[in-house]
Short mmCIF file of C-alpha atoms in Angstrom, two decimals:
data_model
loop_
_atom_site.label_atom_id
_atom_site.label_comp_id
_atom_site.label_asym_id
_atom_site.label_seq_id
_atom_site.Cartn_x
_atom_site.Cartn_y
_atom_site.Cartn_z
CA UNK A 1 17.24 6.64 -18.37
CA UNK A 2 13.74 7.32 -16.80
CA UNK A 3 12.97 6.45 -13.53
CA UNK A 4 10.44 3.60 -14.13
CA UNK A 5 8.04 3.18 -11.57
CA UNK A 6 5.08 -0.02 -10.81
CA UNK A 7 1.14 0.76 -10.83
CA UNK A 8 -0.22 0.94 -7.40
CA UNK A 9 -3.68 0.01 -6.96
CA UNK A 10 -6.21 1.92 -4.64
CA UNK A 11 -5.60 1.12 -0.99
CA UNK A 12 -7.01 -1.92 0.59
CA UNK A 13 -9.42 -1.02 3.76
CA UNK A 14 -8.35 -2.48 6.82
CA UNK A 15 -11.31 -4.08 9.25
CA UNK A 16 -12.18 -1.28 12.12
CA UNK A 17 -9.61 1.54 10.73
CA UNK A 18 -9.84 5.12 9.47
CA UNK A 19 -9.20 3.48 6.13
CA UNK A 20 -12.11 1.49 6.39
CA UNK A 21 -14.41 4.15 7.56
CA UNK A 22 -12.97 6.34 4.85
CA UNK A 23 -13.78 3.58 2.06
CA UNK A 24 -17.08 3.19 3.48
CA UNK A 25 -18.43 7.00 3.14
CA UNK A 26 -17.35 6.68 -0.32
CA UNK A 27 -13.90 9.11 0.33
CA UNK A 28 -10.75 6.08 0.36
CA UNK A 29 -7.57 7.55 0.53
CA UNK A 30 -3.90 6.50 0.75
CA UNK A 31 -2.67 5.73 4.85
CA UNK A 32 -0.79 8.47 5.77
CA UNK A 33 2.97 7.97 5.77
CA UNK A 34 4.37 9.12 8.60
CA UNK A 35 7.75 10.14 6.79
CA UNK A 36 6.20 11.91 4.11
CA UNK A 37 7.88 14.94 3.18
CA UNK A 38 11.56 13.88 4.76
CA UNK A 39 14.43 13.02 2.02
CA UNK A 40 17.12 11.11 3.13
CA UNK A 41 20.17 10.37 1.07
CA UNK A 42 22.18 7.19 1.48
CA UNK A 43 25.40 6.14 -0.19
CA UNK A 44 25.81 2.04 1.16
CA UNK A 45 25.68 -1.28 -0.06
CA UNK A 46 24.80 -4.95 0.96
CA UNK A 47 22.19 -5.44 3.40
CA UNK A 48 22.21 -2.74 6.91
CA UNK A 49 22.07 0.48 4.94
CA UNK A 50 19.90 -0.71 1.95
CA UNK A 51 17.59 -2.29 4.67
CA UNK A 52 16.94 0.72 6.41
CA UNK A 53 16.73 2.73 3.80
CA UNK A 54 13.65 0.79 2.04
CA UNK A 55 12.01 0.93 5.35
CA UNK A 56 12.45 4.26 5.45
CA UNK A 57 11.19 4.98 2.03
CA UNK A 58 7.98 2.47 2.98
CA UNK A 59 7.16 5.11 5.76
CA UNK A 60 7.04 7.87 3.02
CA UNK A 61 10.81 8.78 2.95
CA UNK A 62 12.26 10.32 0.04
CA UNK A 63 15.24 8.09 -0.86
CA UNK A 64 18.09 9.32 -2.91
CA UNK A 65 20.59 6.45 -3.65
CA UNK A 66 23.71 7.75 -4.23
CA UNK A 67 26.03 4.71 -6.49
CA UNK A 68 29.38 4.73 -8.21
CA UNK A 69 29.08 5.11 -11.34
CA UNK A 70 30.11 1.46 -12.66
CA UNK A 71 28.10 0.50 -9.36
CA UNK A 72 28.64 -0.50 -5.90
CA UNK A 73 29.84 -4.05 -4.97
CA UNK A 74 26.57 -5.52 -4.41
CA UNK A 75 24.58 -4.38 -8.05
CA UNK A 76 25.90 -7.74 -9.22
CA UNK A 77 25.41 -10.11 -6.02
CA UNK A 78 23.11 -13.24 -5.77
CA UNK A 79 20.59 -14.18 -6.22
CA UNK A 80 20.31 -13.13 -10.19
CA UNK A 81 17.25 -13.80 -12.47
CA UNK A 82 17.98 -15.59 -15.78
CA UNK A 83 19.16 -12.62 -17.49
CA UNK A 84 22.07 -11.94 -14.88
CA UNK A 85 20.50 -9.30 -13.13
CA UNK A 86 20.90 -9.20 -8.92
CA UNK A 87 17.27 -9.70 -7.81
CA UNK A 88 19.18 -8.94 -4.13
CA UNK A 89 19.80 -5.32 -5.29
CA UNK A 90 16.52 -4.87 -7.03
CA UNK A 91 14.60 -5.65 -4.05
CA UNK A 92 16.57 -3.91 -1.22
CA UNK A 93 16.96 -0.86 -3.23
CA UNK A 94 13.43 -0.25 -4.85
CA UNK A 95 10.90 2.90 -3.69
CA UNK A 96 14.88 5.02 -4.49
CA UNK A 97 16.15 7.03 -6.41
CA UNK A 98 19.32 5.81 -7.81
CA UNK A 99 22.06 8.61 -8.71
CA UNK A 100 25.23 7.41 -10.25
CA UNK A 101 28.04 9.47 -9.60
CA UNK A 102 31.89 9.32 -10.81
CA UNK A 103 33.07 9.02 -6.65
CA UNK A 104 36.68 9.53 -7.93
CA UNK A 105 36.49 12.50 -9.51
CA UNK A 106 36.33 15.93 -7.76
CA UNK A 107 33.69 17.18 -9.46
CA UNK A 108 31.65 13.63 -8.46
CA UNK A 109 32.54 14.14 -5.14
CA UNK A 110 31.49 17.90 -5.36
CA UNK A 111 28.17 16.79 -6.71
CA UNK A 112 27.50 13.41 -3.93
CA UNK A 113 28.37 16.39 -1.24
CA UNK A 114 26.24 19.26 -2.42
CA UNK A 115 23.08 16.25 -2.49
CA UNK A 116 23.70 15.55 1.51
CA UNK A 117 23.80 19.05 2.74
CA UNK A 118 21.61 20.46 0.69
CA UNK A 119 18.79 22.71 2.35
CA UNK A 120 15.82 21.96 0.01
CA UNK A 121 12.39 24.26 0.90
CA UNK A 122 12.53 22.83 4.19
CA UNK A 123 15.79 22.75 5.84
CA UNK A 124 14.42 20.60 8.38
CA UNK A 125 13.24 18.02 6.08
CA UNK A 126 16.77 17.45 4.23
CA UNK A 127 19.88 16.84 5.57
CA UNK A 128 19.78 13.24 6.55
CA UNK A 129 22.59 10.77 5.35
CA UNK A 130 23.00 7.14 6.16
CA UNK A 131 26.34 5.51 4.99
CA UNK A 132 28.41 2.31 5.07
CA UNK A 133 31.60 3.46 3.19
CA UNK A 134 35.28 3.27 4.27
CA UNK A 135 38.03 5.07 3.05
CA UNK A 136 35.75 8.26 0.90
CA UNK A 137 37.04 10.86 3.44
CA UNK A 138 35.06 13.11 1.14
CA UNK A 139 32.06 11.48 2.58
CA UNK A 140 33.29 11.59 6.47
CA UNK A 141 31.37 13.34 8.78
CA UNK A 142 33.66 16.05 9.82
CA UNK A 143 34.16 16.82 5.78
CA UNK A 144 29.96 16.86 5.52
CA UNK A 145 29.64 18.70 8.97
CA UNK A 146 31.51 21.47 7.80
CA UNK A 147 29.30 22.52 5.07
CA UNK A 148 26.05 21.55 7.39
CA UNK A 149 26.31 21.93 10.88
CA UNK A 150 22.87 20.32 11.66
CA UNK A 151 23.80 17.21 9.81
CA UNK A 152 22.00 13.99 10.89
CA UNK A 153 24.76 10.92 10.14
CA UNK A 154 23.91 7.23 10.56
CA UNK A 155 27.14 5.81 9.95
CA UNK A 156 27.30 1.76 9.62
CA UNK A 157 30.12 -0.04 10.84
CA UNK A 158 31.80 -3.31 10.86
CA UNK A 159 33.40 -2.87 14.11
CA UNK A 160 33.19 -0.40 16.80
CA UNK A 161 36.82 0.64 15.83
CA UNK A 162 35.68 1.10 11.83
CA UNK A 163 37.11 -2.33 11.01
CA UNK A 164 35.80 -4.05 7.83
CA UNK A 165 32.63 -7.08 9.38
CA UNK A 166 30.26 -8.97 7.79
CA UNK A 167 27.42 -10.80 9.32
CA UNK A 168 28.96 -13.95 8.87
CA UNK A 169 32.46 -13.11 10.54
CA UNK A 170 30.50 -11.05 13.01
CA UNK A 171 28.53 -14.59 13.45
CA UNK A 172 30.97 -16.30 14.16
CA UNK A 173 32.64 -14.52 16.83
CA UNK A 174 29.82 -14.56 18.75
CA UNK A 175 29.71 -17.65 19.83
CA UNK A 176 26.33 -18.34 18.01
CA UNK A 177 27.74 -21.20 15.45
CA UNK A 178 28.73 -23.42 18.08
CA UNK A 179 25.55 -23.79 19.99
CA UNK A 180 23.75 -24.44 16.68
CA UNK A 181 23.24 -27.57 14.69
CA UNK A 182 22.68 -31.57 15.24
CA UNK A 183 23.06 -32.96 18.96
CA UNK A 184 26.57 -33.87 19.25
CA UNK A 185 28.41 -32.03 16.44
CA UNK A 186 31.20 -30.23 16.96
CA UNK A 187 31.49 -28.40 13.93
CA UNK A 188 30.11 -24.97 13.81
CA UNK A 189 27.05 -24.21 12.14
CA UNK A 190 26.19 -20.54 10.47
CA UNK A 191 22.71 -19.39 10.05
CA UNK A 192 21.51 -18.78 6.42
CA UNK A 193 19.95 -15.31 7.17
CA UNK A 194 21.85 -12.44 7.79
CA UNK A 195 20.08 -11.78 11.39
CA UNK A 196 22.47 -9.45 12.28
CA UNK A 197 22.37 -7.12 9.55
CA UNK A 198 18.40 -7.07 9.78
CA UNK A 199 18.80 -5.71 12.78
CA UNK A 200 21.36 -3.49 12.46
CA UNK A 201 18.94 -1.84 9.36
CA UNK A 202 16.26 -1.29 11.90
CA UNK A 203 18.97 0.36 14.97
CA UNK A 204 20.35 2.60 11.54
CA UNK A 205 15.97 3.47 11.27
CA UNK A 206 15.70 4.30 14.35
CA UNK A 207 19.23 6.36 14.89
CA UNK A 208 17.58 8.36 11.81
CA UNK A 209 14.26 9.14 13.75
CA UNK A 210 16.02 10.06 16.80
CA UNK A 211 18.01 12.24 15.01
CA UNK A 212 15.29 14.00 13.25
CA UNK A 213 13.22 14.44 17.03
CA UNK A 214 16.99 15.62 18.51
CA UNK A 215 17.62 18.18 15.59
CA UNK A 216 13.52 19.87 16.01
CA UNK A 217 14.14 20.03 20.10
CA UNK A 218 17.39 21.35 19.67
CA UNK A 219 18.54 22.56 16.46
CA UNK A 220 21.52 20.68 16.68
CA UNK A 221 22.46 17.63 14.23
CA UNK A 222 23.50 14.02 15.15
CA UNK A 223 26.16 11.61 14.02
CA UNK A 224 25.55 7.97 14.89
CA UNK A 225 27.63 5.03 14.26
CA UNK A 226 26.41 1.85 14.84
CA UNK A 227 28.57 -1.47 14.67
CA UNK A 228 27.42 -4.51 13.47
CA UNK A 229 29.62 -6.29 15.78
CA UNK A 230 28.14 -4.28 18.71
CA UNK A 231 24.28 -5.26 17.48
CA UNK A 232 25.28 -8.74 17.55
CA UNK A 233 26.89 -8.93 20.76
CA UNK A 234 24.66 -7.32 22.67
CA UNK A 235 21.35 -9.10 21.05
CA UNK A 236 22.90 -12.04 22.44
CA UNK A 237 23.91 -10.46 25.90
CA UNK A 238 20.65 -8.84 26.79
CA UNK A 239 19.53 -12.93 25.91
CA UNK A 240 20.98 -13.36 28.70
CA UNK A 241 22.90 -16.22 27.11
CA UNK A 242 26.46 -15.03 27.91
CA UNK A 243 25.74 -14.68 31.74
CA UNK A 244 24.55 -18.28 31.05
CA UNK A 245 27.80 -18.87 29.70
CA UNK A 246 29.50 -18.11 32.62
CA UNK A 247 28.56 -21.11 34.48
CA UNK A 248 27.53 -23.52 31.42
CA UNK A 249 28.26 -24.22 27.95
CA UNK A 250 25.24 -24.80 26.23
CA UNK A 251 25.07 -27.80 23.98
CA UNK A 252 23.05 -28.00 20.71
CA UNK A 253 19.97 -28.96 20.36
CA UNK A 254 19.28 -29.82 16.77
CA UNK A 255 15.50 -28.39 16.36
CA UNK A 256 15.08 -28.80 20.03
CA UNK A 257 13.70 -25.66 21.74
CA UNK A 258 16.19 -24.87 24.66
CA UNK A 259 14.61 -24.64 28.11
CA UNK A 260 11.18 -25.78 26.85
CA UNK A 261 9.41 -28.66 24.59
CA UNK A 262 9.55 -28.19 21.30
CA UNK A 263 10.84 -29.72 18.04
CA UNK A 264 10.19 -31.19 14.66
CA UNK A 265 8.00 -34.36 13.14
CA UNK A 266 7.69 -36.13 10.13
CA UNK A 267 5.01 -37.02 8.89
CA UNK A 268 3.51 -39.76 6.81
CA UNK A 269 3.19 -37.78 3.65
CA UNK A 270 6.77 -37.23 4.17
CA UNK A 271 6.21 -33.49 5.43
CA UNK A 272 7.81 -32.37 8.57
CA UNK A 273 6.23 -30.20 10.92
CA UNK A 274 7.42 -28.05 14.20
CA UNK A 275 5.26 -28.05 17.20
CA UNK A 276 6.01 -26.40 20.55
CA UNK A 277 4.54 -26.51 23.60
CA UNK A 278 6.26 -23.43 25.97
CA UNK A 279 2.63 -22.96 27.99
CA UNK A 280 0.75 -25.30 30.15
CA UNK A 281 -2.37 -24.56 27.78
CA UNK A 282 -0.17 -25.49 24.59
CA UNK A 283 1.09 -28.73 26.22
CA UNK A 284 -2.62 -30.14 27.73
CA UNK A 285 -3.30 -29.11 23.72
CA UNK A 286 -0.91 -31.07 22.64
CA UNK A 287 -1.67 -34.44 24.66
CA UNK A 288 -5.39 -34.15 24.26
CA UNK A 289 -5.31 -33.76 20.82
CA UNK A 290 -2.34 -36.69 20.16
CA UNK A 291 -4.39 -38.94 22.90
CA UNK A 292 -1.28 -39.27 24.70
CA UNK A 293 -3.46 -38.52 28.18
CA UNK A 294 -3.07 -41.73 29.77
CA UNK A 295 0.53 -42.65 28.46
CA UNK A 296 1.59 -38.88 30.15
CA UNK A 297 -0.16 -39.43 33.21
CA UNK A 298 1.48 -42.74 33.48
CA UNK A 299 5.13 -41.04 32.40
CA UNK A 300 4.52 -38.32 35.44
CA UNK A 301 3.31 -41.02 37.61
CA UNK A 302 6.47 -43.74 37.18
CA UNK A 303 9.00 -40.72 37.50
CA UNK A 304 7.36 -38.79 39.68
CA UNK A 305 7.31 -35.15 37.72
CA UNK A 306 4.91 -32.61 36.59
CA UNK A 307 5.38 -32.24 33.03
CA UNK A 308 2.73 -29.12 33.31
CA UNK A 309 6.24 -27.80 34.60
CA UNK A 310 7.97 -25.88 31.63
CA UNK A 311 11.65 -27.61 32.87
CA UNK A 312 10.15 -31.18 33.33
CA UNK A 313 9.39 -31.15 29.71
CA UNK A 314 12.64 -29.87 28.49
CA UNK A 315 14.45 -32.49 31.09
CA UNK A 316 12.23 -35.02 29.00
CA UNK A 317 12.24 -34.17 25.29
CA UNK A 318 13.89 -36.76 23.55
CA UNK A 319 11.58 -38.94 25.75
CA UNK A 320 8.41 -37.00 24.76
CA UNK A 321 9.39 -36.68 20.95
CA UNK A 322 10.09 -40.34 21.17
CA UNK A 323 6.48 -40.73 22.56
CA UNK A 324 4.50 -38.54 20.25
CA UNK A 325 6.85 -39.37 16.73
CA UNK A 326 4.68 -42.88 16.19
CA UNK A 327 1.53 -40.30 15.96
CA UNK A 328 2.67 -37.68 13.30
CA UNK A 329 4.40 -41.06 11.61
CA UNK A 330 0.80 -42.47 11.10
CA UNK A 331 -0.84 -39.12 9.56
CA UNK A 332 -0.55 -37.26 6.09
CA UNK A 333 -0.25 -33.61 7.26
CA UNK A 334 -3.62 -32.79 6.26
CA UNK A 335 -4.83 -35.15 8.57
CA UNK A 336 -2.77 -33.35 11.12
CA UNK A 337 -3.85 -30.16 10.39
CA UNK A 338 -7.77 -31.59 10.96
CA UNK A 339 -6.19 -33.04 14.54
CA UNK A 340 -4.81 -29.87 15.78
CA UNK A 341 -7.55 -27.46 14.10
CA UNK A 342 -9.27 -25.22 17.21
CA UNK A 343 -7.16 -26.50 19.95
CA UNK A 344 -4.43 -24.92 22.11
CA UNK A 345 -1.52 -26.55 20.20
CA UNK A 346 0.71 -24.36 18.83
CA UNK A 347 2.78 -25.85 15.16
CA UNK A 348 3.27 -25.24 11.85
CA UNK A 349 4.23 -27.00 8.90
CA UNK A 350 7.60 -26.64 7.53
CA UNK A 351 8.06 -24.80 4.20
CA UNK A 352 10.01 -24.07 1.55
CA UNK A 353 10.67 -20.99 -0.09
CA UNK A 354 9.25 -22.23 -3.31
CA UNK A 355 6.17 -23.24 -1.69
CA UNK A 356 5.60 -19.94 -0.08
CA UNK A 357 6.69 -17.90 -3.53
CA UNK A 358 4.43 -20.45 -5.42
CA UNK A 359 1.39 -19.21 -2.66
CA UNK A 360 1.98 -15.82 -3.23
CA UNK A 361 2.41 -16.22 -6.58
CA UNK A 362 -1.09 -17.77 -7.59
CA UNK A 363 -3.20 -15.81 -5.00
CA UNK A 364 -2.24 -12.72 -7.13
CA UNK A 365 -2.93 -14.63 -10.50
CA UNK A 366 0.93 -14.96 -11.48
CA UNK A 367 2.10 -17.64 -12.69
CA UNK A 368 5.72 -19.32 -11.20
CA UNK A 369 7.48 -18.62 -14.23
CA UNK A 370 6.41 -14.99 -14.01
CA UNK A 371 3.80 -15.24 -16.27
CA UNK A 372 0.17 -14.52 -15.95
CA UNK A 373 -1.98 -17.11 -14.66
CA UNK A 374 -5.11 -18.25 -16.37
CA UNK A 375 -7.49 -16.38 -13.78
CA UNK A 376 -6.06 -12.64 -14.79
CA UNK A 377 -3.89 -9.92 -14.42
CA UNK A 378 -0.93 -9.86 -11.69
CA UNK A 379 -2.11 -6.93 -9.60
CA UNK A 380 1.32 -5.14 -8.30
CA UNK A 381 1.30 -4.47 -4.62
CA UNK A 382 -2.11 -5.91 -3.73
CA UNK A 383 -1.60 -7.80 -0.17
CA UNK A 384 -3.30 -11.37 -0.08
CA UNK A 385 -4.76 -11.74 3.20
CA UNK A 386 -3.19 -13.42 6.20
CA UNK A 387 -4.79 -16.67 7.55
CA UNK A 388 -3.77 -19.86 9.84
CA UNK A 389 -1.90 -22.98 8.60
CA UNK A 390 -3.21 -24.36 5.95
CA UNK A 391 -3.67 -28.56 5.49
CA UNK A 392 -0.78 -27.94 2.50
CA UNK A 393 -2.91 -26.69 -0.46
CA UNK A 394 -0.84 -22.83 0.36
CA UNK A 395 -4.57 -21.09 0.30
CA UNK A 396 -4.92 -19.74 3.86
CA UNK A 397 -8.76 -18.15 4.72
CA UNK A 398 -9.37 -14.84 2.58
CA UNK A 399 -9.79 -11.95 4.86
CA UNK A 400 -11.31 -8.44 4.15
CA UNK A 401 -11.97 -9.33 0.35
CA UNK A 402 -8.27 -9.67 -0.61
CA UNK A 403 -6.22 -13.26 -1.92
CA UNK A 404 -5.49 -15.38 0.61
CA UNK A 405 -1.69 -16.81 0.49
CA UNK A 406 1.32 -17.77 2.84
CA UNK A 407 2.41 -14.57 4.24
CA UNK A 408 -0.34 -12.63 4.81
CA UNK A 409 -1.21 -8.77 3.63
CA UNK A 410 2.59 -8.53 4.03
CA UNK A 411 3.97 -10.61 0.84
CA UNK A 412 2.95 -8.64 -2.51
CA UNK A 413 3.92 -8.67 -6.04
CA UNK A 414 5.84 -5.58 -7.64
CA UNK A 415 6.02 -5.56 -11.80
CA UNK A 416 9.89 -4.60 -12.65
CA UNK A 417 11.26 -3.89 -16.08
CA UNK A 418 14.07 -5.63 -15.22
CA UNK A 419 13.23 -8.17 -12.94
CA UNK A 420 10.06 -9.25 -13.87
CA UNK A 421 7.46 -9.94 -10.93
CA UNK A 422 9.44 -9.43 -7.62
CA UNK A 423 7.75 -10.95 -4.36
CA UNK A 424 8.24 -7.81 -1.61
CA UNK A 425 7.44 -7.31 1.67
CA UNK A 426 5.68 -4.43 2.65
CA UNK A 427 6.85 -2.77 5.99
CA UNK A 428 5.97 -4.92 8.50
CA UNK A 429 4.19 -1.85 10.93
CA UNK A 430 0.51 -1.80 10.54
CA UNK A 431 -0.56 1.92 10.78
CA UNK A 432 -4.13 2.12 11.30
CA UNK A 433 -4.24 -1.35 10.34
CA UNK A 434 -2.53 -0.91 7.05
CA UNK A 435 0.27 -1.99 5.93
CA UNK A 436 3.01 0.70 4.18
CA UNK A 437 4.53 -0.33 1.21
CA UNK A 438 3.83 -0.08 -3.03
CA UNK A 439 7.83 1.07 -3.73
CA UNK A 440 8.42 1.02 -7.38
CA UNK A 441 11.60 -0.56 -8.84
CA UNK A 442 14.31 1.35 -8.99
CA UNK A 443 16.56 1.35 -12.33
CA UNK A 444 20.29 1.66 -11.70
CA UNK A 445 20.96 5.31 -12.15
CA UNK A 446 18.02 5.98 -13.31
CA UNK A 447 17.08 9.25 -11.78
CA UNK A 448 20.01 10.93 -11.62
CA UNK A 449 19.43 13.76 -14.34
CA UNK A 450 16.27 14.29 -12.40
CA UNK A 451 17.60 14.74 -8.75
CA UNK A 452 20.54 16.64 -9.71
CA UNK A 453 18.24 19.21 -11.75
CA UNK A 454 15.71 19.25 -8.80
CA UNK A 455 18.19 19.15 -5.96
CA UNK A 456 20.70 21.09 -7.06
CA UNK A 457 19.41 23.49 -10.21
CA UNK A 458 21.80 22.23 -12.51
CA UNK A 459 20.62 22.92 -16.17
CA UNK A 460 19.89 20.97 -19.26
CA UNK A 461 23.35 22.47 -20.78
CA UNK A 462 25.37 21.59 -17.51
CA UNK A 463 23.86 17.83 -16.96
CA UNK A 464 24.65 17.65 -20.40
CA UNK A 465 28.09 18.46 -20.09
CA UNK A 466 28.55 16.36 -16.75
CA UNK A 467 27.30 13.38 -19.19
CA UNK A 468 29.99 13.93 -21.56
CA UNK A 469 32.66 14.09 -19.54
CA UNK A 470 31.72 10.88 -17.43
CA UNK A 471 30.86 12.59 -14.32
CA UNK A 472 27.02 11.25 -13.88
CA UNK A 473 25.28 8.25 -15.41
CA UNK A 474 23.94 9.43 -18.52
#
């Protein structure tokens, strides 16, 4: 099967950039990717690897995917569009090129080996492997090592000691659950995104980079592992929440913001919105806008505090939110929005996923159901521009001549075979003021004929006979 890839329209010009200049004197070209020309192989699964991987390949990385042949254990995992098909795979894993290799055989093993270490035109170039796997000693670094020396190995880890961890048992050791959730529950409460596999993607990114700077200075190679347990635990050290710890136990807080004034309205639309007010500017903001002057000045005066002080106003939030929750009660969020518009208060309104997919969705003239809306044709990987809260309509301000939507120049649409319209991200860097992105999708297997004739010179005969014994996907 042919790798199938999404059209890419010309590059948008960014305001004051070499792009722009270049698009003004009539000469536009692509941003340059800073990665171009480096291939990195990985062989992982879920959400660290596959992560860092994409941004890699958004930064002009070559990405060979290397999959068992039947599939690793996340090409089925949720979410799945209505034909079965994991739209969690087909977005982590698009801009690669997926290989999919009998693991269990010799000659599979032979073939996922020769694709790491190979040398390629540019030695320097190649060479790169990130990993999750446990228990493919095949795939180990001394086993890899031995046929490169100058190997660079990000290897991702549950635990420090190799252990088996997922974000949600890492989670959960931390400490994390029990400080989040209503005021007075005692039941832990996990978080819905996987924070600490995000970040583990972007320490594997950077472990990759370091390696590559390490093996021009030097010559020599690099193995990394990084833990996901470690990333977790010391994200929340270098908080400086466990020294906190030591003396405390924080409570929860519900949507309160610890240590400062912040937290969630509803309003009479039946919308809910989240202001915050951490700087002196954002709270005067905040009470001139409400018309809660007098009433605070009276508060300060009757207890004798400064609530310009960050601490007053934490010491006082469920007497402040008590205070200001009569005002968003008596205004639709549009009217809101017109209330806080050009002032110092800093809020948004709360959204749902639908709502910002929906935004995204029409400002590229798609329709929800993946269709086409009436205006046109679904332009894959054109950025709608970024903007401030909106009154609730999802149209933010168009910027630089491109669709406005929630999410900025960041959200864009990507056409799949299989999946239909995908809403991506494009790497969140701005180089130049650009942003990196337009992957195509990536079909399961899909260029594995093509690598292994590239990579490693295998013929038309020999790929054919690797397809009829099972060894590679044919």
């Amino acid at each position: 099967m042919a790798e199938t890839s999404g059209t890419t329209p010309a590059p948008e010009a960014g305001t004051g950039t070499a792009a722009e200049a270049a698009t003004a004197s009539g000469t536009a070209q692509a941003p340059a990717r800073p990665l171009a020309g480096i291939t990195v192989v990985e062989q992982d699964s879920f959400v660290a690897g596959p992560s860092s991987c994409l941004g890699l390949a958004q930064l002009g990385a070559e990405i060979i995917k290397i999959d068992p042949l039947k599939g690793g254990p996340d090409i089925d995992r949720w979410p799945l569009n209505a034909e079965g098909r994991s739209i969690y795979w087909g977005t982590l894993n698009r801009g690669k090129q997926s290989v999919a290799l009998d693991l269990r055989s010799p000659e599979g093993q032979e073939l996922a080996q020769a694709l790491i270490t190979a040398g390629g035109d540019d030695p320097s170039k190649n060479g790169i492997f990130v990993s999750n796997n446990v228990g493919r000693p095949f795939l180990g670094d001394e086993a890899l090592r031995a046929r490169r020396a100058d190997l660079i190995h990000v290897k991702v880890q549950g635990s420090p000691s190799g252990g088996p961890g997922v974000d949600y048992t890492v989670n959960a050791e931390t400490g994390i659950p029990g400080i989040t959730g209503p005021v007075g529950s005692s039941a832990p409460v996990n978080h819905a995104l996987p924070a600490w596999d995000l970040l583990c993607g972007q320490a594997a990114t950077t472990a990759v980079v370091t390696g590559l700077l390490q093996r021009q200075a030097t010559g020599r190679g690099a193995y990394s592992e990084i833990s996901l347990a470690d990333i977790a635990f010391a994200a929340v050290a270098n908080l400086g929440w466990y020294t906190e710890a030591l003396s405390s136990q924080r409570a929860k807080h519900g949507n309160h913001i610890f240590g400062s004034f912040g937290t969630d309205f509803a309003t009479a639309d039946g919308r809910s919105v989240m202001v915050t007010a951490i700087t002196r500017r954002q709270w005067a903001g905040l009470v001139e806008a409400t018309g809660m002057t007098a009433v605070v000045e009276a508060l300060q005066s009757a207890l004798g505090v400064d609530l310009a002080d960050e601490s007053e106003r934490y010491g006082l939030r469920e007497t402040l939110e008590s205070l200001l929750k009569p005002w968003f009660a008596a205004r639709t969020l549009a009217q809101v929005t017109e209330a806080f518009d050009g002032t110092a208060v800093l809020w948004a309104p709360y959204r749902t996923t639908a709502e910002v997919a929906a935004s995204v969705a029409a400002a590229h003239g798609v329709g929800t159901d993946g269709g086409m809306g009436q205006g046109g044709t679904a332009a894959a990987n054109t950025a709608p521009a970024s903007g401030p809260a909106d009154s609730g309509t999802g149209a933010a301000a168009p910027q630089n001549g491109t669709p406005a939507g929630l999410g900025g120049r960041v959200l864009r649409t990507l056409e799949s075979p299989e999946l239909g319209t995908m809403l991506v991200g494009a790497n969140p860097i701005r180089f130049d003021g650009e942003y990196l992105g337009d992957e195509s999708p990536t079909v399961f297997g899909g260029a594995t004929q093509q690598v292994l004739s590239a990579r490693l010179g295998l013929s038309h005969a020999e790929l054919g006979r690797l397809c009829d014994a099972g060894i590679i996907h044919s």
